Amino acid sequence: MCSTLACMVLSLAAASAFDLAAELNSNFAANPLESSVPGVLMRNSLGKTFDFNIYCDTQCRTSTSFVDYENGDAEQYKEWADCRWSSTLLNKAFSIAPETECGFHKGQIMSLGSFGLIFNYSAVSSTVKCSYSQDVGSRFIYNSGCGCKDGQKDLCRDGKCSNACQNIDSWTRKKNTADSKQVASCHCGASSEQSCYHEGPAFYNGTGRDEMKQMLQQRLDRKGPLCPQGPYHPDGVWAEIILDGHSLQEKLKQDFAAVIPAFFIAKHLSVEGIVLDSQEKVYYEIQKMKGYGLYEGMAVPVLSFDISNPSAPFELLPSRSEVTTLYP
């Protein structure tokens, strides 16, 4: 007899999950400007832990409850833009390391993190708040990650800016809007900076223009070093996509698996010396993560993600009973 969770995982790791891996491999190789699904959208864990919570309306309080997966410092988190989920879009056309740099070997997929979520792009495209052709550090940006950085004092009245969490328009002393100087000045229509933002359908109060194609073109046209500030500031490694927290929460409550059809782990990942080579072993670790169980239907398949295999990076992780046969 298997446990309830194990049975659920095993039932999901069936033909449909094999099809999902093949579909993701196809999406990764798709022409990003012509395909309705321009790549693989995922959220990676950059630290030692992962948090499934989406923190909205935090009132910029200091609390260990609000510690972001990117940084364990609650004092810093209270100053960061909230109600956003930063994700990345990978596509073979712009996600392969052209040279050995930024910690990647030439030809590898430029993706950081050993665990994460894979989104159903069609299901979440309406929740895109904005997109960037590079990593911009959205936690320091007004309008929940879609505007200008809170350190750009030239945009603030008398050089006095609120932090990104407070999100105050220094000219009106009210919350920033889509037309606020501290937001609109950094739109790609007004700025020529590589770090400018492109609007998404959920840009402000649930409305906005879908400018994903413009972002993709900017990404394809990008030139220059991937890590201009050194290996710990990989600006050019990936495109950053900001998902609106409120919209995404509603969709996850309705049908988690339709929004996030799979988790992924780095191929050959080990924890405390144990190789996570089966669905069951990974779920043993997933159940320890903050926020697991928050939504119904979270027992989705786990895929192996191999950054050294750009032709077919995604593969369904086998069940424990299959491991000995597949990996003797």
Tab-separated table of C-alpha atoms in Angstrom:
chain	number	residue	atom	x	y	z
A	1	MET	CA	0.000	0.000	0.000
A	2	CYS	CA	1.231	3.512	-0.742
A	3	SER	CA	0.384	6.596	1.266
A	4	THR	CA	-2.354	8.914	-0.010
A	5	LEU	CA	0.159	11.500	-1.192
A	6	ALA	CA	2.363	8.907	-2.894
A	7	CYS	CA	-0.658	7.439	-4.668
A	8	MET	CA	-1.653	10.889	-5.918
A	9	VAL	CA	1.850	11.590	-7.195
A	10	LEU	CA	2.109	8.225	-8.912
A	11	SER	CA	-1.271	8.632	-10.580
A	12	LEU	CA	-0.207	12.029	-11.927
A	13	ALA	CA	3.123	10.738	-13.202
A	14	ALA	CA	1.385	9.069	-16.111
A	15	ALA	CA	1.055	9.618	-19.857
A	16	SER	CA	-0.184	13.188	-19.471
A	17	ALA	CA	2.967	14.111	-17.538
A	18	PHE	CA	5.168	12.577	-20.238
A	19	ASP	CA	3.238	14.694	-22.736
A	20	LEU	CA	3.811	17.774	-20.565
A	21	ALA	CA	7.584	17.283	-20.629
A	22	ALA	CA	7.497	16.967	-24.424
A	23	GLU	CA	5.298	20.058	-24.701
A	24	LEU	CA	7.665	22.105	-22.537
A	25	ASN	CA	10.628	21.002	-24.634
A	26	SER	CA	8.711	22.121	-27.713
A	27	ASN	CA	7.818	25.477	-26.116
A	28	PHE	CA	11.458	26.031	-25.183
A	29	ALA	CA	12.459	25.576	-28.822
A	30	ALA	CA	9.583	27.637	-30.283
A	31	ASN	CA	10.057	30.873	-32.206
A	32	PRO	CA	9.296	33.393	-29.421
A	33	LEU	CA	7.915	36.030	-31.773
A	34	GLU	CA	5.594	33.697	-33.657
A	35	SER	CA	4.384	31.231	-31.036
A	36	SER	CA	1.414	31.929	-28.762
A	37	VAL	CA	3.504	30.305	-26.006
A	38	PRO	CA	6.889	32.042	-26.354
A	39	GLY	CA	8.875	29.744	-24.084
A	40	VAL	CA	8.776	28.161	-20.641
A	41	LEU	CA	7.675	30.410	-17.786
A	42	MET	CA	8.989	29.367	-14.369
A	43	ARG	CA	9.686	30.622	-10.874
A	44	ASN	CA	12.992	29.478	-9.431
A	45	SER	CA	14.273	29.144	-5.919
A	46	LEU	CA	17.460	31.178	-5.616
A	47	GLY	CA	18.039	30.426	-1.950
A	48	LYS	CA	18.033	27.347	0.246
A	49	THR	CA	14.250	27.325	0.690
A	50	PHE	CA	11.105	27.962	-1.316
A	51	ASP	CA	7.967	29.815	-0.266
A	52	PHE	CA	4.629	29.111	-1.956
A	53	ASN	CA	2.985	32.143	-0.349
A	54	ILE	CA	2.201	35.291	-2.305
A	55	TYR	CA	2.445	38.240	0.070
A	56	CYS	CA	-0.036	41.005	-0.683
A	57	ASP	CA	-1.180	43.982	1.387
A	58	THR	CA	1.599	43.503	3.945
A	59	GLN	CA	1.365	47.149	5.084
A	60	CYS	CA	5.189	47.064	4.904
A	61	ARG	CA	5.393	45.428	8.315
A	62	THR	CA	8.465	43.654	9.630
A	63	SER	CA	7.595	40.021	10.175
A	64	THR	CA	9.271	36.672	9.706
A	65	SER	CA	6.041	35.695	7.923
A	66	PHE	CA	7.027	37.956	5.064
A	67	VAL	CA	10.546	36.664	4.502
A	68	ASP	CA	11.004	36.303	0.756
A	69	TYR	CA	12.607	33.198	-0.710
A	70	GLU	CA	15.284	35.418	-2.239
A	71	ASN	CA	16.506	36.807	1.058
A	72	GLY	CA	16.030	35.731	4.668
A	73	ASP	CA	16.120	39.264	6.137
A	74	ALA	CA	12.669	40.385	7.332
A	75	GLU	CA	13.972	43.923	7.924
A	76	GLN	CA	14.784	44.214	4.223
A	77	TYR	CA	11.559	42.628	3.081
A	78	LYS	CA	9.409	45.354	4.630
A	79	GLU	CA	10.905	47.805	2.107
A	80	TRP	CA	10.378	45.613	-0.950
A	81	ALA	CA	7.578	45.767	-3.509
A	82	ASP	CA	4.903	43.305	-2.439
A	83	CYS	CA	2.103	41.432	-4.198
A	84	ARG	CA	4.310	40.307	-7.081
A	85	TRP	CA	5.706	36.976	-8.147
A	86	SER	CA	8.891	37.372	-10.122
A	87	SER	CA	9.341	34.669	-12.744
A	88	THR	CA	11.518	34.072	-15.768
A	89	LEU	CA	10.807	33.109	-19.360
A	90	LEU	CA	13.234	30.697	-20.986
A	91	ASN	CA	13.560	30.173	-24.715
A	92	LYS	CA	16.319	28.547	-26.732
A	93	ALA	CA	16.613	31.682	-28.857
A	94	PHE	CA	17.895	33.807	-25.958
A	95	SER	CA	18.537	31.532	-22.962
A	96	ILE	CA	21.647	29.676	-24.128
A	97	ALA	CA	25.020	30.908	-22.841
A	98	PRO	CA	26.938	32.217	-25.891
A	99	GLU	CA	30.243	31.928	-24.039
A	100	THR	CA	31.464	30.561	-20.722
A	101	GLU	CA	30.543	33.344	-18.315
A	102	CYS	CA	28.310	34.176	-15.335
A	103	GLY	CA	28.865	30.698	-13.939
A	104	PHE	CA	27.541	28.940	-17.056
A	105	HIS	CA	29.445	26.942	-19.646
A	106	LYS	CA	28.998	27.807	-23.311
A	107	GLY	CA	25.870	26.108	-24.633
A	108	GLN	CA	24.168	25.651	-21.252
A	109	ILE	CA	20.704	26.992	-20.479
A	110	MET	CA	21.055	30.086	-18.339
A	111	SER	CA	18.824	29.238	-15.412
A	112	LEU	CA	19.584	29.629	-11.722
A	113	GLY	CA	18.086	27.667	-8.854
A	114	SER	CA	17.647	23.981	-8.125
A	115	PHE	CA	13.870	23.867	-7.600
A	116	GLY	CA	10.883	25.741	-8.883
A	117	LEU	CA	7.433	25.947	-10.439
A	118	ILE	CA	6.473	25.720	-14.084
A	119	PHE	CA	3.539	27.858	-15.157
A	120	ASN	CA	0.943	27.146	-17.792
A	121	TYR	CA	1.670	30.236	-19.873
A	122	SER	CA	-1.785	30.289	-21.447
A	123	ALA	CA	-3.391	30.243	-17.993
A	124	VAL	CA	-1.267	33.008	-16.458
A	125	SER	CA	-0.651	35.352	-19.397
A	126	SER	CA	-3.552	37.533	-18.215
A	127	THR	CA	-1.833	37.954	-14.808
A	128	VAL	CA	1.369	39.396	-16.293
A	129	LYS	CA	1.847	42.817	-14.735
A	130	CYS	CA	4.925	43.706	-16.742
A	131	SER	CA	8.004	42.179	-18.303
A	132	TYR	CA	11.694	43.046	-18.589
A	133	SER	CA	14.261	41.836	-21.091
A	134	GLN	CA	16.731	41.289	-18.248
A	135	ASP	CA	16.894	40.767	-14.488
A	136	VAL	CA	16.119	44.153	-12.902
A	137	GLY	CA	15.703	43.489	-9.169
A	138	SER	CA	11.951	44.085	-9.177
A	139	ARG	CA	11.761	44.066	-5.379
A	140	PHE	CA	13.091	47.647	-5.440
A	141	ILE	CA	10.601	48.888	-8.049
A	142	TYR	CA	7.376	50.856	-7.555
A	143	ASN	CA	3.915	49.633	-8.608
A	144	SER	CA	4.603	46.111	-7.311
A	145	GLY	CA	7.689	45.673	-9.450
A	146	CYS	CA	6.534	47.535	-12.559
A	147	GLY	CA	7.850	51.078	-12.633
A	148	CYS	CA	11.049	52.865	-11.620
A	149	LYS	CA	13.441	51.933	-8.832
A	150	ASP	CA	12.911	53.556	-5.464
A	151	GLY	CA	16.515	54.802	-5.514
A	152	GLN	CA	16.014	57.078	-8.532
A	153	LYS	CA	15.895	60.293	-6.551
A	154	ASP	CA	15.834	62.484	-9.654
A	155	LEU	CA	12.261	61.323	-10.236
A	156	CYS	CA	11.061	62.212	-6.725
A	157	ARG	CA	10.046	65.585	-5.362
A	158	ASP	CA	13.048	67.191	-3.642
A	159	GLY	CA	14.829	63.858	-4.096
A	160	LYS	CA	12.737	62.291	-1.345
A	161	CYS	CA	11.466	58.847	-2.350
A	162	SER	CA	9.458	56.287	-0.437
A	163	ASN	CA	10.587	52.685	-0.567
A	164	ALA	CA	9.043	50.327	-3.113
A	165	CYS	CA	6.701	48.737	-0.588
A	166	GLN	CA	5.220	52.072	0.491
A	167	ASN	CA	4.863	52.932	-3.213
A	168	ILE	CA	4.162	56.640	-2.662
A	169	ASP	CA	4.022	59.168	-5.476
A	170	SER	CA	6.191	61.941	-4.015
A	171	TRP	CA	4.395	64.577	-6.105
A	172	THR	CA	0.838	63.771	-5.024
A	173	ARG	CA	1.687	62.045	-1.709
A	174	LYS	CA	-0.729	59.289	-2.680
A	175	LYS	CA	-0.110	55.777	-3.981
A	176	ASN	CA	1.625	55.624	-7.339
A	177	THR	CA	-0.624	55.175	-10.364
A	178	ALA	CA	0.117	54.147	-13.933
A	179	ASP	CA	0.664	57.830	-14.777
A	180	SER	CA	2.928	58.681	-11.834
A	181	LYS	CA	6.357	60.017	-12.756
A	182	GLN	CA	8.004	57.305	-10.628
A	183	VAL	CA	6.234	54.667	-12.737
A	184	ALA	CA	5.632	55.975	-16.273
A	185	SER	CA	9.176	57.372	-16.710
A	186	CYS	CA	10.583	53.853	-16.908
A	187	HIS	CA	8.161	52.451	-19.478
A	188	CYS	CA	9.987	51.395	-22.642
A	189	GLY	CA	7.982	53.956	-24.590
A	190	ALA	CA	9.590	56.715	-22.505
A	191	SER	CA	12.958	55.180	-21.678
A	192	SER	CA	15.717	53.738	-23.837
A	193	GLU	CA	17.304	51.877	-20.919
A	194	GLN	CA	17.661	48.116	-21.218
A	195	SER	CA	15.974	47.905	-17.817
A	196	CYS	CA	12.761	49.612	-18.950
A	197	TYR	CA	9.480	47.742	-18.460
A	198	HIS	CA	6.880	46.543	-20.930
A	199	GLU	CA	3.267	46.552	-19.802
A	200	GLY	CA	1.238	43.405	-19.264
A	201	PRO	CA	-2.549	42.844	-19.155
A	202	ALA	CA	-2.536	43.272	-15.340
A	203	PHE	CA	-0.251	46.329	-15.270
A	204	TYR	CA	-2.340	48.590	-13.047
A	205	ASN	CA	-5.667	47.841	-11.347
A	206	GLY	CA	-6.109	44.795	-13.549
A	207	THR	CA	-5.716	46.551	-16.883
A	208	GLY	CA	-2.831	47.152	-19.252
A	209	ARG	CA	-1.465	46.582	-22.738
A	210	ASP	CA	0.041	43.240	-23.680
A	211	GLU	CA	3.563	44.214	-24.723
A	212	MET	CA	5.191	40.803	-24.398
A	213	LYS	CA	6.224	40.695	-28.058
A	214	GLN	CA	8.025	44.025	-27.685
A	215	MET	CA	9.894	42.668	-24.679
A	216	LEU	CA	10.854	39.534	-26.574
A	217	GLN	CA	12.183	41.575	-29.465
A	218	GLN	CA	14.224	43.703	-27.060
A	219	ARG	CA	15.599	40.527	-25.487
A	220	LEU	CA	16.563	39.087	-28.866
A	221	ASP	CA	18.280	42.352	-29.789
A	222	ARG	CA	20.208	42.532	-26.517
A	223	LYS	CA	23.974	42.977	-26.831
A	224	GLY	CA	26.777	43.303	-24.330
A	225	PRO	CA	27.987	41.232	-21.355
A	226	LEU	CA	25.547	39.061	-19.460
A	227	CYS	CA	26.974	40.041	-16.082
A	228	PRO	CA	28.157	43.651	-16.448
A	229	GLN	CA	28.398	44.066	-12.658
A	230	GLY	CA	30.033	40.711	-11.971
A	231	PRO	CA	28.782	37.131	-11.485
A	232	TYR	CA	26.458	38.033	-8.616
A	233	HIS	CA	24.499	40.505	-10.746
A	234	PRO	CA	23.424	38.420	-13.756
A	235	ASP	CA	21.449	41.186	-15.466
A	236	GLY	CA	21.484	39.554	-18.875
A	237	VAL	CA	21.014	35.936	-17.877
A	238	TRP	CA	17.237	35.885	-18.060
A	239	ALA	CA	14.126	37.890	-18.847
A	240	GLU	CA	12.124	38.845	-15.742
A	241	ILE	CA	8.344	38.509	-15.853
A	242	ILE	CA	6.285	40.012	-13.015
A	243	LEU	CA	2.978	38.309	-12.224
A	244	ASP	CA	0.284	40.227	-10.342
A	245	GLY	CA	-0.158	38.699	-6.896
A	246	HIS	CA	-3.911	39.223	-6.502
A	247	SER	CA	-4.783	37.857	-9.950
A	248	LEU	CA	-2.483	34.879	-9.551
A	249	GLN	CA	-3.855	34.008	-6.108
A	250	GLU	CA	-7.382	33.832	-7.470
A	251	LYS	CA	-6.359	31.511	-10.275
A	252	LEU	CA	-4.421	29.231	-7.928
A	253	LYS	CA	-7.423	28.975	-5.608
A	254	GLN	CA	-9.645	27.984	-8.538
A	255	ASP	CA	-7.364	25.305	-10.008
A	256	PHE	CA	-3.747	25.026	-8.896
A	257	ALA	CA	-2.796	22.311	-11.407
A	258	ALA	CA	-4.207	24.291	-14.337
A	259	VAL	CA	-1.933	27.207	-13.430
A	260	ILE	CA	1.121	25.282	-12.210
A	261	PRO	CA	1.060	21.867	-13.931
A	262	ALA	CA	4.481	20.780	-12.644
A	263	PHE	CA	7.368	21.401	-10.283
A	264	PHE	CA	10.935	20.984	-11.459
A	265	ILE	CA	14.254	20.112	-9.874
A	266	ALA	CA	17.765	20.372	-11.261
A	267	LYS	CA	18.906	17.052	-12.677
A	268	HIS	CA	20.927	14.966	-10.189
A	269	LEU	CA	20.027	17.319	-7.337
A	270	SER	CA	20.908	15.925	-3.920
A	271	VAL	CA	19.911	16.993	-0.420
A	272	GLU	CA	22.154	15.960	2.477
A	273	GLY	CA	23.808	13.389	0.239
A	274	ILE	CA	20.566	11.851	-1.026
A	275	VAL	CA	19.969	12.121	-4.769
A	276	LEU	CA	16.384	13.212	-5.463
A	277	ASP	CA	15.837	10.761	-8.287
A	278	SER	CA	12.145	9.944	-7.821
A	279	GLN	CA	8.792	11.667	-7.425
A	280	GLU	CA	8.485	10.406	-3.856
A	281	LYS	CA	11.901	11.663	-2.742
A	282	VAL	CA	11.205	15.118	-4.112
A	283	TYR	CA	7.798	15.302	-2.452
A	284	TYR	CA	9.367	14.397	0.870
A	285	GLU	CA	11.298	17.674	0.536
A	286	ILE	CA	8.465	19.701	-1.031
A	287	GLN	CA	6.156	19.025	1.913
A	288	LYS	CA	8.664	20.813	4.182
A	289	MET	CA	8.542	24.013	2.133
A	290	LYS	CA	6.767	27.081	3.417
A	291	GLY	CA	3.197	27.380	2.178
A	292	TYR	CA	2.919	23.819	0.849
A	293	GLY	CA	-0.702	22.716	1.208
A	294	LEU	CA	-1.960	26.283	0.872
A	295	TYR	CA	-3.937	25.356	-2.232
A	296	GLU	CA	-5.881	22.236	-3.136
A	297	GLY	CA	-4.441	20.079	-5.901
A	298	MET	CA	-0.766	20.855	-5.258
A	299	ALA	CA	0.351	17.249	-5.901
A	300	VAL	CA	1.497	17.903	-9.469
A	301	PRO	CA	4.228	15.925	-11.278
A	302	VAL	CA	7.909	16.719	-10.835
A	303	LEU	CA	10.126	17.156	-13.885
A	304	SER	CA	13.879	16.923	-14.079
A	305	PHE	CA	15.471	20.030	-15.619
A	306	ASP	CA	18.863	19.590	-17.279
A	307	ILE	CA	20.524	22.899	-18.230
A	308	SER	CA	23.203	20.959	-20.139
A	309	ASN	CA	20.664	19.481	-22.554
A	310	PRO	CA	19.087	22.386	-24.467
A	311	SER	CA	17.594	20.001	-27.038
A	312	ALA	CA	15.321	18.365	-24.452
A	313	PRO	CA	15.883	19.860	-20.976
A	314	PHE	CA	12.663	18.573	-19.381
A	315	GLU	CA	12.036	14.957	-18.448
A	316	LEU	CA	9.471	13.349	-16.172
A	317	LEU	CA	11.062	12.176	-12.954
A	318	PRO	CA	10.295	8.467	-12.424
A	319	SER	CA	8.528	6.934	-9.450
A	320	ARG	CA	10.691	5.149	-6.899
A	321	SER	CA	9.861	1.721	-8.317
A	322	GLU	CA	11.217	2.787	-11.722
A	323	VAL	CA	14.503	4.276	-10.504
A	324	THR	CA	16.481	1.026	-10.248
A	325	THR	CA	15.476	0.044	-13.756
A	326	LEU	CA	16.129	3.431	-15.338
A	327	TYR	CA	19.225	4.378	-13.342
A	328	PRO	CA	20.943	1.099	-12.310
